[in-house]
Amino acid sequence: MKRIFGTFAYGDGPRNGCWWDETCTILPRGPLGTDTQTDVAIVGAGVTGLSAALHLARAGVGATVVDANDVGWGASGRNGGFCCLGGSKADDAGIESRFGRAGRLAYRRSELEAVRLVERLVDELSLDVDRHSAGETMLAHRASDADAMRVRAATVSENYGFDPVVIEKDSLAAGGFGRFFHGGLTIPAGFGLNPRKYVGGLADAAEAAGATIFGQSGVDRITPAPGHRWHLDINGVTLCADRVIVATNGYSSEDIPDWLRGRFMPGQSNVLVTRPLTTSELEAQGWTTDQMCYDTRNLLHYFRLLPDRRFLFGMRGGLLSGPAAEIRARRRVRADFESMFPAWRDVESAHAWSGMVCLARDLMPFVGAVPGQKGMFAGLCYHGNGVAMGTYSGALLAALAQGKPPDMPFPDAMKTPLRRFELGPLRRLLMPAAYAAYAFADR
Ligand SMILES: Cc1cc2nc3c(=O)[nH]c(=O)nc-3n(C[C@H](O)[C@H](O)[C@H](O)COP(=O)(O)OP(=O)(O)OC[C@H]3O[C@@H](n4cnc5c(N)ncnc54)[C@H](O)[C@@H]3O)c2cc1C
């Protein structure tokens, strides 16, 4: 596996201290130990791979999931638990300039369908995922953003077919949103969940439907084999499959498959979780809402009260990775938390961690056939919003791997193959300038 961060990023260091690990147990899956045949091999046991496995198994297709670590080890088991609209980093104008108005609307509707799919799965499978929050609320970090949000409300209605609720600055305190923002926009779609319970539930459901999952089974190589089949080299044994789905997102490699080389940009995101807050602490900050929230920065902060009154706060991670860089990134998150929630500056946050998200050159997710590799499919690049979009991508991939048109919206904006970034294996050098430009725009 050729990867563009050092080994620390792909080990347990970044995820040490993850709060979700203490909330539930996911049984470890054993490694693939013998040569095995399957209809569809799925690389990666996060929400994308497991949703694909569940949908394939329900259709009676043999699905074998292999993960270099284990179920939910990647971003899926350590994210902020915002099941929400999103998946691209491109704005409406950017999407419309490439795909037209109909293409923009089709993409936005698929975001909504993605949230609905998770909602359906949680209900159908009776998953206990600590669901709460009625949609999500965007909060203006400066007065000009509050004005822009009122304009944006109209586009939200057009995109998703429902009306968001504008919250004026002087109503924020009454809604429990504190005193430091300049206005808000509540989008009545999405909900908060415990991501580890969700991904563990998907894995159990996929197995119950007939799929097989192996942990500690990193794919070292994928090669074409006679009869239009694929050989996946794993732990010195071979998984032989008619079709392959690559679902590795921010943990992808340059050579699994070779086509991915230079086409994805892993980026880090950091989270902290406080101890449960008392009622008087919540009141001191004026923050009592259950809404999951984010601010209007390009390099945004995301935050929400958890059902047990702990507070989760996340933001972009560092550009470097390693033990010292991880400590610095965790300090930065803590500093931003204290400056945005000053009444809680003495509240401990014993839990903190980081993980990899994944960006595309054109800022849109990709779901589809890997060009030039018959029978190979991939779904990735959700721009830090993959709880719903990754689940949706998995369902689309399951249909594509069966040679069927998906029976759910599959917009052109998601079908366009990933373009290469400039600088190839050195493309991380592009990020400091990109982050500096975003930070400048966020002033
Ligand atoms: C800190 C953080 C907070 C986030 N918060 C949110 C949020 O609140 N809401 C939201 O929607 N999104 C959030 N995201 C993004 C979201 O978690 C991801 O988009 C989503 O989980 C991606 O799922 P996935 O299944 O595609 O990939 P992952 O869950 O990352 O899984 C990829 C898997 O592939 C495996 N793998 C890699 N290479 C190989 C190989 N060669 N062989 C075998 N296995 C391999 C890895 O071990 C890993 O388990 C967050 C991400 C992070 C890191």
Short mmCIF file of N, CA and C in Angstrom, two decimals, residues 141-142 144-145 296-299 433-443:
data_model
loop_
_atom_site.label_atom_id
_atom_site.label_comp_id
_atom_site.label_asym_id
_atom_site.label_seq_id
_atom_site.Cartn_x
_atom_site.Cartn_y
_atom_site.Cartn_z
N HIS A 141 -20.81 33.18 11.94
CA HIS A 141 -19.73 33.59 12.83
C HIS A 141 -19.40 35.08 12.66
N ARG A 142 -20.06 35.74 11.68
CA ARG A 142 -19.89 37.19 11.52
C ARG A 142 -21.20 37.74 10.92
N SER A 144 -21.96 39.60 8.40
CA SER A 144 -22.22 39.51 6.96
C SER A 144 -22.73 38.12 6.58
N ASP A 145 -22.31 37.10 7.33
CA ASP A 145 -22.79 35.74 7.03
C ASP A 145 -24.26 35.58 7.38
N THR A 296 -20.28 29.15 9.99
CA THR A 296 -20.28 29.46 8.55
C THR A 296 -18.88 29.59 7.96
N ARG A 297 -17.86 29.25 8.73
CA ARG A 297 -16.49 29.31 8.18
C ARG A 297 -16.31 28.25 7.09
N ASN A 298 -15.40 28.53 6.15
CA ASN A 298 -14.98 27.48 5.20
C ASN A 298 -14.29 26.36 5.97
N LEU A 299 -13.39 26.76 6.88
CA LEU A 299 -12.74 25.78 7.75
C LEU A 299 -13.62 25.72 9.00
N ALA A 433 -1.49 26.31 1.21
CA ALA A 433 -2.03 27.49 0.51
C ALA A 433 -3.56 27.46 0.51
N ALA A 434 -4.13 26.26 0.32
CA ALA A 434 -5.61 26.17 0.31
C ALA A 434 -6.17 26.55 1.68
N TYR A 435 -5.56 26.03 2.74
CA TYR A 435 -6.05 26.35 4.09
C TYR A 435 -5.86 27.84 4.38
N ALA A 436 -4.73 28.41 3.93
CA ALA A 436 -4.48 29.84 4.18
C ALA A 436 -5.54 30.68 3.46
N ALA A 437 -5.89 30.28 2.22
CA ALA A 437 -6.90 31.04 1.47
C ALA A 437 -8.25 30.95 2.17
N TYR A 438 -8.60 29.75 2.63
CA TYR A 438 -9.88 29.59 3.36
C TYR A 438 -9.86 30.42 4.64
N ALA A 439 -8.75 30.37 5.39
CA ALA A 439 -8.67 31.11 6.66
C ALA A 439 -8.79 32.61 6.39
N PHE A 440 -8.18 33.08 5.27
CA PHE A 440 -8.26 34.50 4.93
C PHE A 440 -9.73 34.88 4.64
N ALA A 441 -10.42 34.01 3.88
CA ALA A 441 -11.82 34.28 3.55
C ALA A 441 -12.71 34.22 4.79
N ASP A 442 -12.29 33.50 5.79
CA ASP A 442 -13.12 33.31 7.00
C ASP A 442 -12.97 34.45 8.02
N ARG A 443 -12.03 35.43 7.75
CA ARG A 443 -11.78 36.46 8.77
C ARG A 443 -13.03 37.26 9.06
#
